[in-house]
Short mmCIF file of C-alpha atoms in Angstrom, two decimals:
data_model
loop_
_atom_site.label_atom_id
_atom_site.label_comp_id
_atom_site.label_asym_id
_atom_site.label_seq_id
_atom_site.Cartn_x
_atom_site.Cartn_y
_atom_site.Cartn_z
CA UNK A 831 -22.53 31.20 -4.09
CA UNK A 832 -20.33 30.82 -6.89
CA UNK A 833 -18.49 27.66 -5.29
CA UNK A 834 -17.74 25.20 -7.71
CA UNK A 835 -16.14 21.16 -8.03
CA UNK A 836 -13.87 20.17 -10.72
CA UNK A 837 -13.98 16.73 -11.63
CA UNK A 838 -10.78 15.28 -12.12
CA UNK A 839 -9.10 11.47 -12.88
CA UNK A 840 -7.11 10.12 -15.50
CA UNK A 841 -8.12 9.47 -19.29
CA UNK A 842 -10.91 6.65 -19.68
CA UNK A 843 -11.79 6.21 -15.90
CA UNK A 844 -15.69 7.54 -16.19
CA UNK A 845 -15.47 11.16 -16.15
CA UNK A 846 -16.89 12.23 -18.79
CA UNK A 847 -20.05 9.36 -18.34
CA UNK A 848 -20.16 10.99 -15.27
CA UNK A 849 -20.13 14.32 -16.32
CA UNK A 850 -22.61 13.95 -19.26
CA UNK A 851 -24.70 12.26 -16.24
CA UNK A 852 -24.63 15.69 -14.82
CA UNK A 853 -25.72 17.96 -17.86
CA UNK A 854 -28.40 15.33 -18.12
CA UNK A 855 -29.44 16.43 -14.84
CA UNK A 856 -29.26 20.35 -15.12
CA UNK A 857 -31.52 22.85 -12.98
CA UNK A 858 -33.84 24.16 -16.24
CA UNK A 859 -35.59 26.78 -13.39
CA UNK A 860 -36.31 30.01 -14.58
CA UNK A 861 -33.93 31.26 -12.45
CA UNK A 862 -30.92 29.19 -14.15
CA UNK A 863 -32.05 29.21 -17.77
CA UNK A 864 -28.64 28.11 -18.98
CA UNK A 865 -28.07 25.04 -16.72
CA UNK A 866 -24.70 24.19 -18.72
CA UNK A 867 -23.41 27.29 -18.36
CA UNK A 868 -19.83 26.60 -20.62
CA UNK A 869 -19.18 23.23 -22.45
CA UNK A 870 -17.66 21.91 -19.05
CA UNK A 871 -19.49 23.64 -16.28
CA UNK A 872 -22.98 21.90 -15.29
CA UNK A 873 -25.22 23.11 -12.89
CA UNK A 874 -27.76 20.93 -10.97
CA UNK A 875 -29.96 21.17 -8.11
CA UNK A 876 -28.89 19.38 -4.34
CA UNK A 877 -31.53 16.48 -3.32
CA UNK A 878 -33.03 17.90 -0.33
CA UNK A 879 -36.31 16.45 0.89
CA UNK A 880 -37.29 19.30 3.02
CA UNK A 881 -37.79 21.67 0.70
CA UNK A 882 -40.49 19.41 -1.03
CA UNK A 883 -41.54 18.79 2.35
CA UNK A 884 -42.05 22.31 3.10
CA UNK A 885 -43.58 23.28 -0.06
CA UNK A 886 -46.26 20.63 0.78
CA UNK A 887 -47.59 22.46 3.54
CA UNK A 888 -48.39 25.22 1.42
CA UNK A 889 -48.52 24.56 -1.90
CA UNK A 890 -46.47 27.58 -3.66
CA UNK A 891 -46.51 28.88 -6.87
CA UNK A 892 -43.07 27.84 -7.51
CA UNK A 893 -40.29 25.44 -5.66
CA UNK A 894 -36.74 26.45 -6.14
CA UNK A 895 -34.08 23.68 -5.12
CA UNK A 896 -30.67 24.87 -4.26
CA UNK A 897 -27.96 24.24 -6.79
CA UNK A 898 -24.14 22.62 -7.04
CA UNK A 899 -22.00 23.58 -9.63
CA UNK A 900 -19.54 21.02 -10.98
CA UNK A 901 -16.26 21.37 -13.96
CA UNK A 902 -15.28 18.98 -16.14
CA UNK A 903 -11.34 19.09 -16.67
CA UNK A 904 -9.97 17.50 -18.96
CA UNK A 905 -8.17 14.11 -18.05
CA UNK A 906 -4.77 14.08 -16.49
CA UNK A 907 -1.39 12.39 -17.38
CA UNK A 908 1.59 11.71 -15.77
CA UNK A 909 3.89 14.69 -16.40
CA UNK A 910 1.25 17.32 -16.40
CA UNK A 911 3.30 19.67 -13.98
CA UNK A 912 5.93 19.42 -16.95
CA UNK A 913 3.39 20.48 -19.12
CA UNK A 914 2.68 16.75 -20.58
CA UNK A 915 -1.01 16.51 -22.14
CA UNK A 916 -3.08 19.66 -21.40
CA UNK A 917 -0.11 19.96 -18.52
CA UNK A 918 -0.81 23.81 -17.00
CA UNK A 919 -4.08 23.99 -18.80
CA UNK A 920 -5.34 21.60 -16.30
CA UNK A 921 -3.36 22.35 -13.08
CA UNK A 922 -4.86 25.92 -13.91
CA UNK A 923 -8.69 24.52 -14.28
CA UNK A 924 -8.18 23.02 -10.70
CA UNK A 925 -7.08 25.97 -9.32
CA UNK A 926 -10.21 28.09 -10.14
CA UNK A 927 -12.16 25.73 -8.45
CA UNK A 928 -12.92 25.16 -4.43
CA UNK A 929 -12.87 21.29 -3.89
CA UNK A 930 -11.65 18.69 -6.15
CA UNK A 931 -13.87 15.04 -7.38
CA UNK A 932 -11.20 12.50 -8.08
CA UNK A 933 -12.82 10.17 -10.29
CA UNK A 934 -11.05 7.07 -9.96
CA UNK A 935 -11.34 3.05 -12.10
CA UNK A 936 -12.35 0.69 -10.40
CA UNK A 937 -13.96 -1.33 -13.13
CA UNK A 938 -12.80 -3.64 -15.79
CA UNK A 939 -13.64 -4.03 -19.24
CA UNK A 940 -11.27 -5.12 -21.75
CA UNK A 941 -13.01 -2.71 -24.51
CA UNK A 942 -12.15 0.39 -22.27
CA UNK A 943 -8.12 0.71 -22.74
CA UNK A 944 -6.10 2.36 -19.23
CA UNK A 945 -3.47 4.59 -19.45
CA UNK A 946 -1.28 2.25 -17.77
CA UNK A 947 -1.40 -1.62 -17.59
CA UNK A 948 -3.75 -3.59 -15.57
CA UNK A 949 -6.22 -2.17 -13.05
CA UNK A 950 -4.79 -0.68 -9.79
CA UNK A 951 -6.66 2.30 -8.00
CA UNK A 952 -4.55 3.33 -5.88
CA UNK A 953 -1.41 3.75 -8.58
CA UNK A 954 -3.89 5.76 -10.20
CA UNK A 955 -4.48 8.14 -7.39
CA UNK A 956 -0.65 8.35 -6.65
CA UNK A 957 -0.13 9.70 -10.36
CA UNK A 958 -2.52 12.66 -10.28
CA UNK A 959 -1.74 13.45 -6.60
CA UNK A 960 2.05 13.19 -7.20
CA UNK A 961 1.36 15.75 -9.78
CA UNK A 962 -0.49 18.03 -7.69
CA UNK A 963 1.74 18.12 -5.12
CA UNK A 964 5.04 18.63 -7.77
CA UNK A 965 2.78 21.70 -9.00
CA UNK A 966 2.42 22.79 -5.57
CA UNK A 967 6.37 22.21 -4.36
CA UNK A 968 6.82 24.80 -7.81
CA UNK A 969 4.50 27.25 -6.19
CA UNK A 970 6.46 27.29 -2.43
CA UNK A 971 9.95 27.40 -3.88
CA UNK A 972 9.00 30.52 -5.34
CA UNK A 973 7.20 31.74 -2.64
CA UNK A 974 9.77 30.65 -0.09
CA UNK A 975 12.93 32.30 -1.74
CA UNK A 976 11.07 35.54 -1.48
CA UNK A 977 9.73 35.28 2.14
CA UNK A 978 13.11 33.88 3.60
CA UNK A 979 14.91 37.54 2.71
CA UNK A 980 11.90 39.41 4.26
CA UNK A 981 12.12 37.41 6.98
CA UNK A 982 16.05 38.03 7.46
CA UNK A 983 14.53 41.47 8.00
CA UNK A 984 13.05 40.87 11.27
CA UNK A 985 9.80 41.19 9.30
CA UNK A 986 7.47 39.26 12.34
CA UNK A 987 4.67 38.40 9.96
CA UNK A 988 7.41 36.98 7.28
CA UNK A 989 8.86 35.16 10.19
CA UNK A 990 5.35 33.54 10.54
CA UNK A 991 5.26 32.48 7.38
CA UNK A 992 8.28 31.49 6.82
CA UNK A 993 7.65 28.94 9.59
CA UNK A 994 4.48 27.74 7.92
CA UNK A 995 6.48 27.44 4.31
CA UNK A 996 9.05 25.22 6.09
CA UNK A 997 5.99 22.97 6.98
CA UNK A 998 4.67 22.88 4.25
CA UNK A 999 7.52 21.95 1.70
CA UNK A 1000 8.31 19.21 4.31
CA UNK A 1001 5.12 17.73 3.78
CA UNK A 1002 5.27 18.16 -0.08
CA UNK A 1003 8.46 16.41 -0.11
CA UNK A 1004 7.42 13.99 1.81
CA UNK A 1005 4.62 12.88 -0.76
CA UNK A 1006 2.18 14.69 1.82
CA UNK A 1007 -0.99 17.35 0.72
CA UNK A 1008 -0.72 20.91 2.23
CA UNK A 1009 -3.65 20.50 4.37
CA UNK A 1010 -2.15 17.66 6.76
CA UNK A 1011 -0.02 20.22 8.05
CA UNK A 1012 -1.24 21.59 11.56
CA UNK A 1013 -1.73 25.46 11.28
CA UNK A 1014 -3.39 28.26 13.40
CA UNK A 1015 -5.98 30.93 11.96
CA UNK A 1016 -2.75 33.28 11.37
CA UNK A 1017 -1.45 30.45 9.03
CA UNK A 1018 -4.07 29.14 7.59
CA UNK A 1019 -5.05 33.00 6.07
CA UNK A 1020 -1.42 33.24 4.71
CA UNK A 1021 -1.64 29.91 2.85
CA UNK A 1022 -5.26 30.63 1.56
CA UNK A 1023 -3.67 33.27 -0.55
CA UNK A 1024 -1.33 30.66 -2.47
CA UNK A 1025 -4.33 28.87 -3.63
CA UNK A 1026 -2.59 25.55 -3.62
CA UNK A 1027 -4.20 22.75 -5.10
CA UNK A 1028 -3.60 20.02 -2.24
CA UNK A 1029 -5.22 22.49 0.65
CA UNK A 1030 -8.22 21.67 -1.67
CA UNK A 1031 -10.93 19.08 0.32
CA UNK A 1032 -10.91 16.25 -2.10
CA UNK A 1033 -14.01 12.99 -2.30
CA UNK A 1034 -12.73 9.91 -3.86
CA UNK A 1035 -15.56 8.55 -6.89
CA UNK A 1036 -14.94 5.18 -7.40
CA UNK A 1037 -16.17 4.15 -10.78
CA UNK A 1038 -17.28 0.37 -10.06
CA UNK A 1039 -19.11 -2.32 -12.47
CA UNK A 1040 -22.55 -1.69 -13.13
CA UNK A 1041 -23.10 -5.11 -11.42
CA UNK A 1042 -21.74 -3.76 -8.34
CA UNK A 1043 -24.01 -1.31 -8.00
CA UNK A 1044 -26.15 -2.38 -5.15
CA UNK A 1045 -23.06 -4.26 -3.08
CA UNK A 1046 -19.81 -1.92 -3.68
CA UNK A 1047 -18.08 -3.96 -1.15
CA UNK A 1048 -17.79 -6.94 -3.15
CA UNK A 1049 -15.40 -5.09 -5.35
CA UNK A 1050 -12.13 -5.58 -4.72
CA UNK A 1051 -10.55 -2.55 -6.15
CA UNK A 1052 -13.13 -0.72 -4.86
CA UNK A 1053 -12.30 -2.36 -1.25
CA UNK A 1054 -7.99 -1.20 -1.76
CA UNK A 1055 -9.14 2.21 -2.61
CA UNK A 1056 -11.70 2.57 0.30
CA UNK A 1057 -9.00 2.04 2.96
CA UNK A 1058 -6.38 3.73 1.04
CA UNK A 1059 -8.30 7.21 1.45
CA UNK A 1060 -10.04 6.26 4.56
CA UNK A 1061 -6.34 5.34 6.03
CA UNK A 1062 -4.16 7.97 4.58
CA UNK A 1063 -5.73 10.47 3.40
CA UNK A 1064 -8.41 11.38 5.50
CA UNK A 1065 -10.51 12.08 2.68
CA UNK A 1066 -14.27 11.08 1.39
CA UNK A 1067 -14.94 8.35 -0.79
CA UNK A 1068 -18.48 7.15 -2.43
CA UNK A 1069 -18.79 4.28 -4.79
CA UNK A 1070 -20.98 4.58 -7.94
CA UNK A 1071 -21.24 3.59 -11.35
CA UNK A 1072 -20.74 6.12 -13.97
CA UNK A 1073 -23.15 3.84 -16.45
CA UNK A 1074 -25.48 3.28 -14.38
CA UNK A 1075 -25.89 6.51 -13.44
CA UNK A 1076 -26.04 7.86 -17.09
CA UNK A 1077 -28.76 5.15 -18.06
CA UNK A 1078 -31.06 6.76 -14.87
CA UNK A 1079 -30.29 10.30 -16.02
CA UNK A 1080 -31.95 9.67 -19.25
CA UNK A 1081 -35.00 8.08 -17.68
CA UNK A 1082 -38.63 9.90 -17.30
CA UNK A 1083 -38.45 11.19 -13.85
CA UNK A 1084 -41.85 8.45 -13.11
CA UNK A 1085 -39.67 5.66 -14.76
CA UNK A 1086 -36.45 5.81 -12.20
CA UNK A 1087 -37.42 5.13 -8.78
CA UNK A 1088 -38.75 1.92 -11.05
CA UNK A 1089 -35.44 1.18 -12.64
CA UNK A 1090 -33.46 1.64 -9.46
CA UNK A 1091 -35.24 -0.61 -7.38
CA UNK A 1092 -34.59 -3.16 -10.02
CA UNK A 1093 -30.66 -2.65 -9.12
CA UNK A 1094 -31.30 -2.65 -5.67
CA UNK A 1095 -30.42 1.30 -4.82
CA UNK A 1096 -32.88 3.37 -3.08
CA UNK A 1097 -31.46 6.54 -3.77
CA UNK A 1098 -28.90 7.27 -7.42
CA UNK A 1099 -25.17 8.10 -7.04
CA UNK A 1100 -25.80 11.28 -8.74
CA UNK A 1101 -27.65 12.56 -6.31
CA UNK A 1102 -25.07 10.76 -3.66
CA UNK A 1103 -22.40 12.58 -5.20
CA UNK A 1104 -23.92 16.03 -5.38
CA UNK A 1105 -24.62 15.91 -1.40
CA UNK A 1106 -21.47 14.73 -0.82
CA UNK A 1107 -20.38 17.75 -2.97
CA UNK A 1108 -22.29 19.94 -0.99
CA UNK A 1109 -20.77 18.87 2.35
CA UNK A 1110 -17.46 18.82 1.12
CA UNK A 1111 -17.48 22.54 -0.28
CA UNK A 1112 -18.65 23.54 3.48
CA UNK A 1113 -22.57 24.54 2.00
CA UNK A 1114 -25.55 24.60 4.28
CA UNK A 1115 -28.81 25.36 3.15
CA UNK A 1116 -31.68 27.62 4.54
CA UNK A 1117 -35.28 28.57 3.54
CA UNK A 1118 -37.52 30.94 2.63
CA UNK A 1119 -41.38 30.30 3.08
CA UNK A 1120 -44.16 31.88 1.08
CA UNK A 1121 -46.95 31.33 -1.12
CA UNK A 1122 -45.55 32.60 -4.38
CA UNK A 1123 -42.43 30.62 -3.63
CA UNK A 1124 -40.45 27.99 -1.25
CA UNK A 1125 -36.78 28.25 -2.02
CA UNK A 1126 -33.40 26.83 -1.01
CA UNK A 1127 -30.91 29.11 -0.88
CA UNK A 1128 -27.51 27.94 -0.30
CA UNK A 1129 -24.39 29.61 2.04
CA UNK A 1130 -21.59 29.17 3.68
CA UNK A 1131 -20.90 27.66 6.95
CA UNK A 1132 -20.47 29.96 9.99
CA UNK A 1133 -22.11 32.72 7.93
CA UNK A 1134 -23.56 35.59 9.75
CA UNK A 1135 -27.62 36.36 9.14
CA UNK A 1136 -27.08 39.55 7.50
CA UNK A 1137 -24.45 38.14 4.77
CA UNK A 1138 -27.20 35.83 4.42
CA UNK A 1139 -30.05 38.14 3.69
CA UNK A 1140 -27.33 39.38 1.19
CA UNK A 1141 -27.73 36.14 -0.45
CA UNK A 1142 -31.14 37.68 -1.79
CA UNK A 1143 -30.33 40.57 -2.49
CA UNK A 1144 -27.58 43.15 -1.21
CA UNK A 1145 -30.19 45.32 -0.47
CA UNK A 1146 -31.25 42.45 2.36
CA UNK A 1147 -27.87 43.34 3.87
CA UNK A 1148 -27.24 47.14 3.63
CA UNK A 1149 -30.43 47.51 5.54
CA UNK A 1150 -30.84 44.31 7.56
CA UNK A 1151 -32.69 44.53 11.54
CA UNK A 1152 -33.75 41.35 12.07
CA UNK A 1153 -34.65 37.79 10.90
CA UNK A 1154 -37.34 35.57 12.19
CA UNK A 1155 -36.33 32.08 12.19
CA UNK A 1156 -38.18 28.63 12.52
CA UNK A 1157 -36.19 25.43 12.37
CA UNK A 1158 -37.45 23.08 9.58
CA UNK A 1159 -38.20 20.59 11.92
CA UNK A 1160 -40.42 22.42 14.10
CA UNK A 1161 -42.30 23.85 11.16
CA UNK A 1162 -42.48 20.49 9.77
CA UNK A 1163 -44.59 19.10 12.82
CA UNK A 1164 -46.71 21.85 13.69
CA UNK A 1165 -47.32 22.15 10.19
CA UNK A 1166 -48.03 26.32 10.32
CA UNK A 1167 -45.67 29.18 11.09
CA UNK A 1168 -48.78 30.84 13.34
CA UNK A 1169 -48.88 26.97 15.26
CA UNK A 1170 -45.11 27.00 15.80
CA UNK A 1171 -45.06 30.09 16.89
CA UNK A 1172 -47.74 29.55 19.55
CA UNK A 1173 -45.75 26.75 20.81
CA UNK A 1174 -42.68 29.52 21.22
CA UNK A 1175 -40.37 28.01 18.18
CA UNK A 1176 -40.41 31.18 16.23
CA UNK A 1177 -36.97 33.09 17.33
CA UNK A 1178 -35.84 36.65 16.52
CA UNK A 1179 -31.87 37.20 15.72
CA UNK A 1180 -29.67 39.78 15.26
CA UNK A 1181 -26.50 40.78 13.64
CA UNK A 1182 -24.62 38.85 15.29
CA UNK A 1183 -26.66 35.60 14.45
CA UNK A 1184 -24.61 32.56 12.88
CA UNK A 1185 -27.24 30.76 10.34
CA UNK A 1186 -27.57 27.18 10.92
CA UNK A 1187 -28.52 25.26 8.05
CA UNK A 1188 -32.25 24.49 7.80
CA UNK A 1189 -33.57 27.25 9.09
CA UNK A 1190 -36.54 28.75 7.59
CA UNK A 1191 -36.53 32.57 7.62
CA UNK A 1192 -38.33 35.72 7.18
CA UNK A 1193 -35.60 38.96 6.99
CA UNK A 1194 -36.52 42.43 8.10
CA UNK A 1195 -34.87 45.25 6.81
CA UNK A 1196 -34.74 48.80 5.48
CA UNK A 1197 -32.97 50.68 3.25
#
């Protein structure tokens, strides 16, 4: 789909454990063959049990797993809007990609040195999001001096957005993200063309002690940052620990449900994160069902069944009629597409059909 996460958070908080936990984890499928695709992007496929649960019915020649892409940017300082560090290297690296992972310390070990003194999430978040939004408040100023004169004109659509800029540099000022301000479709498709980095849906990683692992709660920074982002900003938050995480990565695949039972986790923050990911980037997932292969392929919310079949191959589209469609569920329990069928669960869509993730499908089309 070419959606991607940047992983972001200031120097020495985890990221780059976490994102060598990632490339430990790349897709190798055929279909992928270079699974870190640039030093910093990784790509890895989404936990999904109902693919394997599919493929079980049938046995296929091949099982293809739908796929997350994730960025590593480099670590942020304070000052980076003035250019300080990498400065507009990495404001730029965030803007190229669709949701942000703030990777955030909520460990501490006196070997690891901070950028600033003592331990204190939530400073930590202030820092990089004060710097978004000063990056942001540089954007609008721009932007606003130039719509203000158009608007003068009796321009109606620059008098809508002028509106919407007003918002928008109240809530900046105000130490606010973009997104928190109220907006209609018109709005929202004049703002999607700043690309601003705080309309970007953000989840929280807290980095906690390996110790921590199984019982996150009894972490006290962890705790402070929780109902920071669950109180102001609206945001998603998962605990995990980066070291952890990197010792499973390296594990035989038969080795880690072993080794994480040990800690007390039933399922790894990896694989947390990436469905978290997922969700957060708006992706649902749907099926196709054959012999020669069982694959996940991934798309948009509210997409349409024919930019779906497109997915495949734009041929799919161009020619699309129709697209028989079993929920996973129902083929699940009656175990055969003939069976669910019989019991009236196979449907037959149109055009006009929005795709619901899990469905399993079969497109018809000509071209």
């Amino acid at each position: 789909m070419g959606l991607s996460a940047g992983i972001v958070g200031l120097p020495n908080v985890g990221k780059s454990t976490l994102f060598n936990t990632i490339t430990n984890s790349c897709v190798l499928a055929a279909n992928y063959p270079f699974a870190t695709i640039e030093p910093n992007v990784g790509v890895v496929k989404v936990p999904d049990q109902r693919l394997y649960d599919l493929a079980n019915l049938i046995n296929p020649d091949k099982i293809t797993p739908a796929i997350c892409t994730f960025v590593d940017i480099a670590g942020l300082v304070k000052g980076a809007s003035q250019g300080e560090g990498l400065g507009n290297k990495f404001l730029a690296n965030i803007r190229e990609v669709n949701a942000i992972c703030h990777v955030v310390r909520c460990f501490n070990k006196k070997d690891i040195t901070h950028s600033y003194e003592g331990i204190d999430p939530i400073r930590d978040v202030e820092v990089i999001n004060y710097e978004l939004i000063l990056a942001d408040w540089e954007i609008m100023e721009k932007r606003f001096s130039r719509i203000v004169l158009k608007a003068k004109t009796g321009d109606k659509q620059a008098m809508v957005e002028e509106k919407i800029c007003r918002n928008i540099m109240q809530a900046l000022k105000s130490g606010q993200f973009a997104k928190t301000v109220s907006m209609n479709d018109e709005e929202w498709k004049l703002v999607k063309n700043y690309n601003l980095l705080t309309m970007k849906p953000v989840l929280y990683v807290a980095n906690v002690n390996e110790e921590d692992v199984s019982n996150p709660e009894q972490n006290i920074y962890y705790q402070k940052l929780k109902q920071f982002v669950l109180g102001k900003t609206k945001d998603q938050i998962i605990p995990i620990s980066a070291n952890i995480e990197y010792e499973i990565s390296k594990l035989p695949i038969q080795d880690k449900p072993m080794f994480m039972e040990s800690l007390g986790i039933s399922q790894s923050g990896l694989d947390r994160l990436i469905q978290a990911t997922y969700k957060l980037l708006n992706l649902c997932t749907y099926f196709t069902f054959g012999k020669t292969e069982v694959k996940a392929w991934t798309f948009v919310m509210g997409m349409l069944a024919p930019q779906c079949a497109g997915i495949i191959h734009s041929d799919f589209e161009k020619g699309f009629i129709k697209v028989e469609v079993i929920k996973c569920e129902d083929l699940l329990h009656f175990k055969s597409e003939i069976i669910a069928k019989e019991n009236g669960k196979l449907r037959i869509e149109g055009k006009e059909y929005v795709m619901q993730d899990g469905d399993v499908c079969h497109f018809r089309f000509n071209v």
